[in-house]
Each structure stands twice: as structure tokens, then as C-alpha cells.
Amino acid sequence: MKPLYIFTEKEKQQIENIIKTNPYNPYTQYSEFKDYISHIIRNHPLPENLVEVCRIIVDDRIKNGNHVHVLKNCPIDLKLPNLDLNNPVQHKYKSKLTYIGEGFLELISQIQKTPLFSYKSRNNGDYFTDLVSFNKFKGKKTGFTDGDLIYHSDRSYHPVRADYVSLLGLQVTESELIYTTYMDVKELKKYLSKEAISMLEKEIFQTDVDDRSKENNSSWQSSATHAIFLKENLIRYQDTFTRPIDQDNIDAIKAILELKHAMSRSEKLRHMIKKGDLLIFGNQTGIHNREWIDVKNPEEGRKRWLLKTYSLDNEEKVQQYSKWATKQDPYCITDN
């Protein structure tokens, strides 16, 4: 994908220098870390182009219905540990000593007024998730495995789903071609009959829970009943995980098959996330996947490290999802 903006070295250094002043650890003091970023926005001069590009992204979503954007040469941590893929989360806690990437993602979300949220059962409720290949999930059905990843909207089985997902490239071997691909709902609907769209709008489907979430809650097998196409051109779907509740409902099965056919014909936006790239895309306005296009050394491909955040498109959503929030933090969501 063509980037919306490439930060100059001067802008990149200016942003990094401001973020460095944040004394808080986002994994143990997230509230203080977040408040300090708010303080930066109020009291420090930021590069004009940073604020402007955030405004352009928000306007492009609202006015033009475009929900995928790429920024390049973003500030990230210069020194990164080689994560132990047996337990990358705990290893990061001990070994990652700077938080430039985390600060930049928080900064972007606050300027855009799209607040970050987290899941209590995912990495101890961290707001910044490492998208890496866990050894224990090799060959499993989760985004934390290696290889290709099916088309999906993140956490389709959960009642609270991100409006936007951000992926920041921290550690990428550029000779291994791994792409993230996005298809918009509006594009999919071009290739669907009215009958199929009508069927997919009915609350007659459910989505299986992925292997990583089952690790924390083995009794949680599938979502509540839901539609695949939601209002305002939104989608709730995970390929091979989402299916009709009634396996004998021929019309529903036909609609799923027609959707799969539409997926093969729809326009696709592909981007290889490189070091310092920030890819922001709608999690419910479309579906996305991961494709290992040309990976000569799978072990190098497994070392790919993206920093990931979930965000809501406005603060009002926080109250809307309060039923699932933890008592301590309205932005931290439970599985119950």
C-alpha cells in the first residue's frame, strides 16, 4: 500500500524525544503512562504534520469510508530483545526497557480520540500486545501462531470488538515477505446477491473461540448468536470459525458459500509491514488476514514482532461496553 505519510527524520526524532520523557512503565503503570501522554499533548509542541495526518485519517474514515492507512518511519525502540518464544510476554516484561513504540501508539490514539482498550484475559490486561509466534501455539488456531492466518475480524466470538486495530513494525526481516491483507465490507457486498446479504444479516450464526482464548477459559467454546453483517456496513466473521447454528439451514450455508466466493473476487489491500511502519485498519468495517507470500527461512519469519493495539472509535463506546468492563478499569474488558 502507498503510505499516507512518511515522517521525516527530524519529525521522528522530535516525537521520540518527547515520548522519552514519559517515566512510567505501560505494563505496570498504564494509567499513569496514559495520563502522561495526555500531558504531552496539552503542553508540548508536536510536529504539525503528526497532528494533521491524524486529522486526515479520521476525516477519511468519516467522509470517504476509507478505513486502512499506513504511516512510515514511525518512532520505535532502537534496542529490542530477541524474544524467547517459549514465553515472550514474561520475557518482554524483563528485557524491554524502553517504550517508544508504546508511547507512539498511545499518542496516535489520543490525538485521534480513539481510546485504547484491553482484554483482561490477554497478557494480564496489557494495552500493548506483542504479535509474535508463540512456540506453544505453533499450528494452532490463533493469530499467535506462524504461517498464514485466515480472513477474520479480531475476536469475532467476543461481545466487545475493536473498531480499529493498529500494528507497528518493531522487528521485521524484510527478506521474508509476510503481508497483511484487508477486504472492506462494502467491497464484499458488490459480489453478493440481495438474498445472501439478507441472510447474513440474520442473527443465526455463531463463532468458535480461538485456541489462545480457550487457554484462559476452557469452557468457552463459542460466541452468542450473532449476525455476520451488522448495521452501518460492519462485519462479524472469522473464516472457518463462523457458521450457522442450525447446520441444516441450507439457505444460511449457501449464504456463507456465496460470501466465500465474494472474498475470492473482492479488491484486496495488501501491505508488508516493515520496521517503523504503522498499519491502522478497521476491525469491523472489513476482514483481514496474514499471508506468508515468500518466506525462505521460516524461523526468521517466526521472529517477526509487531506491537498491536485495539481501539474504539469514540469515548462513548466505553460506557456502551461497561457491562463487560472490570471494576478497576472501564477500558479493560472481561470475557464474561
Short mmCIF file of C-alpha atoms in Angstrom, two decimals:
data_model
loop_
_atom_site.label_atom_id
_atom_site.label_comp_id
_atom_site.label_asym_id
_atom_site.label_seq_id
_atom_site.Cartn_x
_atom_site.Cartn_y
_atom_site.Cartn_z
CA MET A 1 0.00 0.00 0.00
CA LYS A 2 1.05 3.56 -0.65
CA PRO A 3 1.72 5.26 2.69
CA LEU A 4 -0.41 8.20 3.71
CA TYR A 5 2.64 9.88 5.23
CA ILE A 6 6.35 9.26 5.81
CA PHE A 7 7.76 11.03 8.85
CA THR A 8 10.98 12.91 8.24
CA GLU A 9 13.98 12.01 10.38
CA LYS A 10 13.61 15.34 12.15
CA GLU A 11 9.94 14.71 12.94
CA LYS A 12 10.67 11.17 14.03
CA GLN A 13 13.40 12.34 16.41
CA GLN A 14 11.24 15.12 17.78
CA ILE A 15 8.41 12.71 18.60
CA GLU A 16 10.83 10.19 20.10
CA ASN A 17 12.48 12.82 22.31
CA ILE A 18 9.10 13.87 23.70
CA ILE A 19 7.95 10.27 24.32
CA LYS A 20 11.22 9.51 26.12
CA THR A 21 10.29 11.95 28.89
CA ASN A 22 7.48 9.60 30.00
CA PRO A 23 8.81 7.97 33.20
CA TYR A 24 6.09 5.33 33.52
CA ASN A 25 6.04 1.67 32.52
CA PRO A 26 2.94 0.98 30.35
CA TYR A 27 2.79 -2.63 31.57
CA THR A 28 2.76 -1.88 35.29
CA GLN A 29 1.55 1.76 35.36
CA TYR A 30 -0.66 2.11 32.32
CA SER A 31 -2.98 4.73 33.84
CA GLU A 32 -0.03 6.98 34.69
CA PHE A 33 1.58 6.26 31.30
CA LYS A 34 -1.65 7.26 29.54
CA ASP A 35 -2.06 10.42 31.62
CA TYR A 36 1.49 11.47 30.84
CA ILE A 37 0.82 11.18 27.10
CA SER A 38 -2.23 13.42 27.65
CA HIS A 39 0.10 15.86 29.42
CA ILE A 40 2.45 15.79 26.41
CA ILE A 41 -0.40 16.63 24.02
CA ARG A 42 -1.51 19.56 26.18
CA ASN A 43 1.89 21.02 26.96
CA HIS A 44 4.44 20.06 24.30
CA PRO A 45 4.65 21.31 20.72
CA LEU A 46 4.16 18.31 18.44
CA PRO A 47 5.14 18.20 14.77
CA GLU A 48 2.32 19.86 12.84
CA ASN A 49 2.28 17.04 10.32
CA LEU A 50 1.67 14.46 13.08
CA VAL A 51 -1.49 16.24 14.21
CA GLU A 52 -2.55 16.90 10.63
CA VAL A 53 -2.12 13.28 9.48
CA CYS A 54 -4.24 12.09 12.42
CA ARG A 55 -6.95 14.56 11.39
CA ILE A 56 -6.76 13.34 7.78
CA ILE A 57 -7.18 9.71 8.87
CA VAL A 58 -10.28 10.50 10.94
CA ASP A 59 -11.79 12.63 8.16
CA ASP A 60 -11.06 9.95 5.56
CA ARG A 61 -12.97 7.41 7.64
CA ILE A 62 -15.98 9.66 8.17
CA LYS A 63 -16.22 11.39 4.79
CA ASN A 64 -14.89 8.77 2.41
CA GLY A 65 -15.42 5.48 4.21
CA ASN A 66 -11.73 4.56 3.93
CA HIS A 67 -10.52 2.50 6.87
CA VAL A 68 -6.93 1.48 6.05
CA HIS A 69 -3.94 3.79 6.45
CA VAL A 70 -0.17 3.37 6.55
CA LEU A 71 2.40 5.66 8.18
CA LYS A 72 6.12 5.04 7.68
CA ASN A 73 9.32 5.90 9.52
CA CYS A 74 7.49 5.99 12.84
CA PRO A 75 9.48 6.22 16.09
CA ILE A 76 10.17 2.79 17.64
CA ASP A 77 12.56 1.40 20.24
CA LEU A 78 16.12 1.19 18.94
CA LYS A 79 17.14 -1.67 21.22
CA LEU A 80 14.91 -4.70 21.33
CA PRO A 81 15.46 -8.09 22.97
CA ASN A 82 15.31 -11.28 20.94
CA LEU A 83 12.13 -12.57 22.49
CA ASP A 84 12.07 -16.04 23.97
CA LEU A 85 9.14 -17.52 22.04
CA ASN A 86 8.54 -20.08 24.78
CA ASN A 87 7.26 -17.22 26.96
CA PRO A 88 7.53 -13.95 25.04
CA VAL A 89 5.26 -11.94 27.31
CA GLN A 90 7.23 -12.53 30.50
CA HIS A 91 10.50 -12.15 28.61
CA LYS A 92 9.39 -8.76 27.30
CA TYR A 93 8.50 -7.59 30.81
CA LYS A 94 12.04 -8.35 31.97
CA SER A 95 14.02 -7.37 28.87
CA LYS A 96 12.30 -4.50 27.09
CA LEU A 97 13.50 -1.39 28.89
CA THR A 98 12.20 1.43 26.64
CA TYR A 99 8.66 2.17 25.49
CA ILE A 100 8.91 4.41 22.45
CA GLY A 101 6.59 2.23 20.34
CA GLU A 102 4.02 2.06 23.11
CA GLY A 103 4.20 5.83 23.59
CA PHE A 104 3.73 6.48 19.89
CA LEU A 105 0.67 4.21 19.66
CA GLU A 106 -0.87 5.87 22.72
CA LEU A 107 -0.09 9.31 21.28
CA ILE A 108 -1.76 8.50 17.95
CA SER A 109 -4.86 7.10 19.66
CA GLN A 110 -5.27 10.16 21.88
CA ILE A 111 -4.81 12.67 19.07
CA GLN A 112 -7.44 10.79 17.04
CA LYS A 113 -9.69 10.48 20.11
CA THR A 114 -9.94 6.71 19.57
CA PRO A 115 -9.21 5.31 23.06
CA LEU A 116 -7.26 2.11 23.53
CA PHE A 117 -8.79 -0.79 25.41
CA SER A 118 -7.54 -4.18 26.55
CA TYR A 119 -8.81 -7.64 27.43
CA LYS A 120 -8.24 -8.79 31.00
CA SER A 121 -7.52 -12.36 29.89
CA ARG A 122 -4.98 -11.32 27.24
CA ASN A 123 -1.43 -10.70 28.51
CA ASN A 124 -2.56 -9.68 32.00
CA GLY A 125 -4.75 -6.91 30.61
CA ASP A 126 -1.92 -5.20 28.71
CA TYR A 127 -2.93 -2.42 26.35
CA PHE A 128 0.01 -3.22 24.08
CA THR A 129 0.14 -6.77 22.72
CA ASP A 130 3.07 -8.45 21.01
CA LEU A 131 2.03 -10.15 17.79
CA VAL A 132 4.66 -12.88 17.66
CA SER A 133 4.78 -16.64 17.09
CA PHE A 134 4.44 -18.40 20.43
CA ASN A 135 6.07 -21.84 20.36
CA LYS A 136 3.14 -23.38 22.22
CA PHE A 137 0.68 -22.12 19.58
CA LYS A 138 2.58 -23.46 16.59
CA GLY A 139 -0.01 -25.00 14.26
CA LYS A 140 -2.89 -23.82 16.48
CA LYS A 141 -5.93 -21.73 15.57
CA THR A 142 -4.86 -18.29 16.77
CA GLY A 143 -3.13 -15.18 15.48
CA PHE A 144 -0.18 -16.01 17.73
CA THR A 145 0.92 -18.88 15.56
CA ASP A 146 3.15 -18.77 12.49
CA GLY A 147 2.28 -19.05 8.81
CA ASP A 148 -0.87 -17.87 7.08
CA LEU A 149 -3.84 -16.59 9.04
CA ILE A 150 -7.43 -16.87 7.78
CA TYR A 151 -9.59 -13.84 6.98
CA HIS A 152 -11.27 -12.55 10.11
CA SER A 153 -12.28 -9.62 12.24
CA ASP A 154 -10.41 -9.81 15.54
CA ARG A 155 -12.20 -11.58 18.38
CA SER A 156 -15.39 -12.19 16.41
CA TYR A 157 -16.53 -14.50 19.20
CA HIS A 158 -16.39 -11.72 21.82
CA PRO A 159 -19.25 -9.27 22.53
CA VAL A 160 -16.71 -6.38 22.65
CA ARG A 161 -14.68 -5.98 19.48
CA ALA A 162 -12.25 -3.28 18.43
CA ASP A 163 -13.28 -0.65 15.93
CA TYR A 164 -9.65 -0.28 14.86
CA VAL A 165 -6.51 -2.36 15.08
CA SER A 166 -3.04 -0.81 14.89
CA LEU A 167 0.09 -2.80 14.02
CA LEU A 168 3.52 -1.21 14.48
CA GLY A 169 6.53 -2.98 12.99
CA LEU A 170 9.25 -3.42 15.63
CA GLN A 171 11.32 -6.31 14.33
CA VAL A 172 10.90 -7.49 10.74
CA THR A 173 13.19 -9.45 8.43
CA GLU A 174 12.41 -7.71 5.14
CA SER A 175 13.68 -10.57 3.00
CA GLU A 176 10.81 -12.71 4.32
CA LEU A 177 7.68 -11.46 2.56
CA ILE A 178 4.80 -11.52 5.03
CA TYR A 179 1.74 -9.41 4.18
CA THR A 180 -1.39 -8.21 5.96
CA THR A 181 -4.39 -8.09 3.61
CA TYR A 182 -7.67 -6.22 4.14
CA MET A 183 -11.06 -6.52 2.39
CA ASP A 184 -13.79 -3.96 3.04
CA VAL A 185 -17.42 -4.94 3.71
CA LYS A 186 -18.66 -2.57 1.01
CA GLU A 187 -16.40 -4.33 -1.50
CA LEU A 188 -17.63 -7.77 -0.44
CA LYS A 189 -21.26 -6.74 -0.85
CA LYS A 190 -20.64 -5.88 -4.51
CA TYR A 191 -20.36 -9.60 -5.22
CA LEU A 192 -23.26 -10.82 -3.09
CA SER A 193 -26.89 -11.27 -4.03
CA LYS A 194 -29.58 -9.40 -2.10
CA GLU A 195 -30.78 -12.75 -0.80
CA ALA A 196 -27.35 -13.65 0.58
CA ILE A 197 -26.92 -10.23 2.21
CA SER A 198 -30.35 -10.54 3.82
CA MET A 199 -29.48 -13.99 5.17
CA LEU A 200 -26.11 -12.83 6.50
CA GLU A 201 -27.87 -10.01 8.37
CA LYS A 202 -29.87 -12.51 10.42
CA GLU A 203 -28.78 -13.50 13.93
CA ILE A 204 -28.43 -17.18 13.10
CA PHE A 205 -24.64 -17.63 13.28
CA GLN A 206 -22.04 -18.28 15.92
CA THR A 207 -18.24 -18.16 16.01
CA ASP A 208 -15.90 -20.62 17.69
CA VAL A 209 -13.40 -19.33 20.26
CA ASP A 210 -9.74 -19.47 19.22
CA ASP A 211 -7.11 -21.59 20.95
CA ARG A 212 -5.44 -18.78 22.86
CA SER A 213 -8.69 -17.62 24.49
CA LYS A 214 -9.57 -21.23 25.34
CA GLU A 215 -6.27 -21.42 27.20
CA ASN A 216 -7.68 -18.95 29.75
CA ASN A 217 -11.24 -20.26 29.71
CA SER A 218 -11.52 -23.87 28.52
CA SER A 219 -15.31 -23.89 28.93
CA TRP A 220 -15.78 -21.02 26.47
CA GLN A 221 -16.34 -22.78 23.16
CA SER A 222 -18.30 -20.32 21.01
CA SER A 223 -19.91 -16.90 20.82
CA ALA A 224 -23.51 -15.99 21.46
CA THR A 225 -25.77 -15.98 18.42
CA HIS A 226 -24.96 -13.13 16.05
CA ALA A 227 -25.35 -11.83 12.50
CA ILE A 228 -22.40 -11.68 10.12
CA PHE A 229 -23.38 -8.36 8.53
CA LEU A 230 -24.21 -5.75 11.14
CA LYS A 231 -25.66 -2.29 10.72
CA GLU A 232 -23.61 0.52 9.13
CA ASN A 233 -21.64 -1.88 6.90
CA LEU A 234 -19.92 -3.72 9.73
CA ILE A 235 -18.95 -7.39 9.79
CA ARG A 236 -18.51 -10.06 12.44
CA TYR A 237 -16.86 -13.02 10.80
CA GLN A 238 -13.96 -15.41 11.10
CA ASP A 239 -13.45 -17.75 8.19
CA THR A 240 -13.93 -21.44 9.13
CA PHE A 241 -14.86 -20.36 12.70
CA THR A 242 -18.19 -18.67 11.91
CA ARG A 243 -21.04 -20.98 10.89
CA PRO A 244 -24.85 -21.29 11.06
CA ILE A 245 -26.12 -22.51 14.41
CA ASP A 246 -28.53 -24.77 12.56
CA GLN A 247 -26.29 -26.96 10.41
CA ASP A 248 -29.36 -27.99 8.41
CA ASN A 249 -30.19 -24.42 7.38
CA ILE A 250 -29.41 -24.74 3.67
CA ASP A 251 -30.08 -21.06 2.92
CA ALA A 252 -27.61 -19.97 5.60
CA ILE A 253 -24.98 -22.41 4.33
CA LYS A 254 -25.48 -21.12 0.79
CA ALA A 255 -25.04 -17.54 2.02
CA ILE A 256 -21.74 -18.46 3.71
CA LEU A 257 -20.55 -20.13 0.50
CA GLU A 258 -21.53 -17.06 -1.50
CA LEU A 259 -19.58 -14.90 0.96
CA LYS A 260 -16.51 -17.09 0.44
CA HIS A 261 -16.90 -16.67 -3.30
CA ALA A 262 -17.16 -12.89 -2.85
CA MET A 263 -13.94 -12.96 -0.83
CA SER A 264 -12.12 -14.51 -3.78
CA ARG A 265 -13.33 -11.76 -6.14
CA SER A 266 -13.15 -8.64 -3.94
CA GLU A 267 -10.49 -5.98 -4.17
CA LYS A 268 -7.76 -6.53 -1.59
CA LEU A 269 -5.44 -4.02 0.06
CA ARG A 270 -2.09 -5.64 0.88
CA HIS A 271 0.77 -4.25 2.91
CA MET A 272 4.03 -5.74 4.09
CA ILE A 273 4.62 -4.15 7.47
CA LYS A 274 8.28 -3.15 7.68
CA LYS A 275 10.27 -1.85 10.62
CA GLY A 276 8.82 1.51 11.63
CA ASP A 277 5.58 1.02 9.65
CA LEU A 278 2.25 1.68 11.33
CA LEU A 279 -0.76 -0.02 9.72
CA ILE A 280 -4.16 1.07 11.06
CA PHE A 281 -7.29 -0.66 9.76
CA GLY A 282 -10.94 -1.13 10.61
CA ASN A 283 -11.57 -4.32 12.51
CA GLN A 284 -15.34 -4.33 11.86
CA THR A 285 -15.50 -2.44 8.57
CA GLY A 286 -13.73 -5.34 6.88
CA ILE A 287 -11.83 -8.58 7.36
CA HIS A 288 -8.09 -9.09 7.27
CA ASN A 289 -5.58 -11.92 7.15
CA ARG A 290 -1.87 -12.70 7.21
CA GLU A 291 -0.12 -14.21 4.18
CA TRP A 292 3.35 -15.72 4.11
CA ILE A 293 3.95 -14.91 0.44
CA ASP A 294 7.63 -15.84 0.14
CA VAL A 295 9.33 -16.95 3.34
CA LYS A 296 12.64 -18.63 2.65
CA ASN A 297 13.56 -19.11 6.30
CA PRO A 298 10.51 -19.93 8.46
CA GLU A 299 12.47 -19.40 11.68
CA GLU A 300 13.25 -15.84 10.60
CA GLY A 301 9.58 -15.37 9.75
CA ARG A 302 8.62 -16.51 13.25
CA LYS A 303 10.75 -13.72 14.76
CA ARG A 304 8.53 -11.05 13.21
CA TRP A 305 7.42 -8.77 16.04
CA LEU A 306 4.55 -6.33 15.69
CA LEU A 307 3.19 -4.19 18.50
CA LYS A 308 -0.60 -4.29 18.44
CA THR A 309 -3.36 -2.18 19.97
CA TYR A 310 -7.15 -2.27 19.97
CA SER A 311 -9.11 0.99 19.92
CA LEU A 312 -12.70 2.22 19.97
CA ASP A 313 -13.85 4.93 17.59
CA ASN A 314 -15.02 7.24 20.40
CA GLU A 315 -15.18 7.62 24.17
CA GLU A 316 -18.93 6.96 24.24
CA LYS A 317 -18.27 3.31 23.38
CA VAL A 318 -16.63 2.88 26.78
CA GLN A 319 -19.99 3.40 28.50
CA GLN A 320 -21.71 1.20 25.93
CA TYR A 321 -19.42 -1.70 26.88
CA SER A 322 -19.44 -1.06 30.64
CA LYS A 323 -21.25 -4.37 31.23
CA TRP A 324 -18.04 -6.21 30.30
CA ALA A 325 -15.56 -3.83 31.96
CA THR A 326 -13.53 -4.72 35.01
CA LYS A 327 -14.38 -2.87 38.20
CA GLN A 328 -10.90 -1.35 38.40
CA ASP A 329 -10.67 -0.11 34.82
CA PRO A 330 -13.54 0.73 32.42
CA TYR A 331 -11.15 0.29 29.47
CA CYS A 332 -10.19 -3.28 30.44
CA ILE A 333 -12.70 -5.85 29.18
CA THR A 334 -13.51 -9.25 30.66
CA ASP A 335 -14.62 -12.42 28.86
CA ASN A 336 -17.79 -12.81 30.91
#
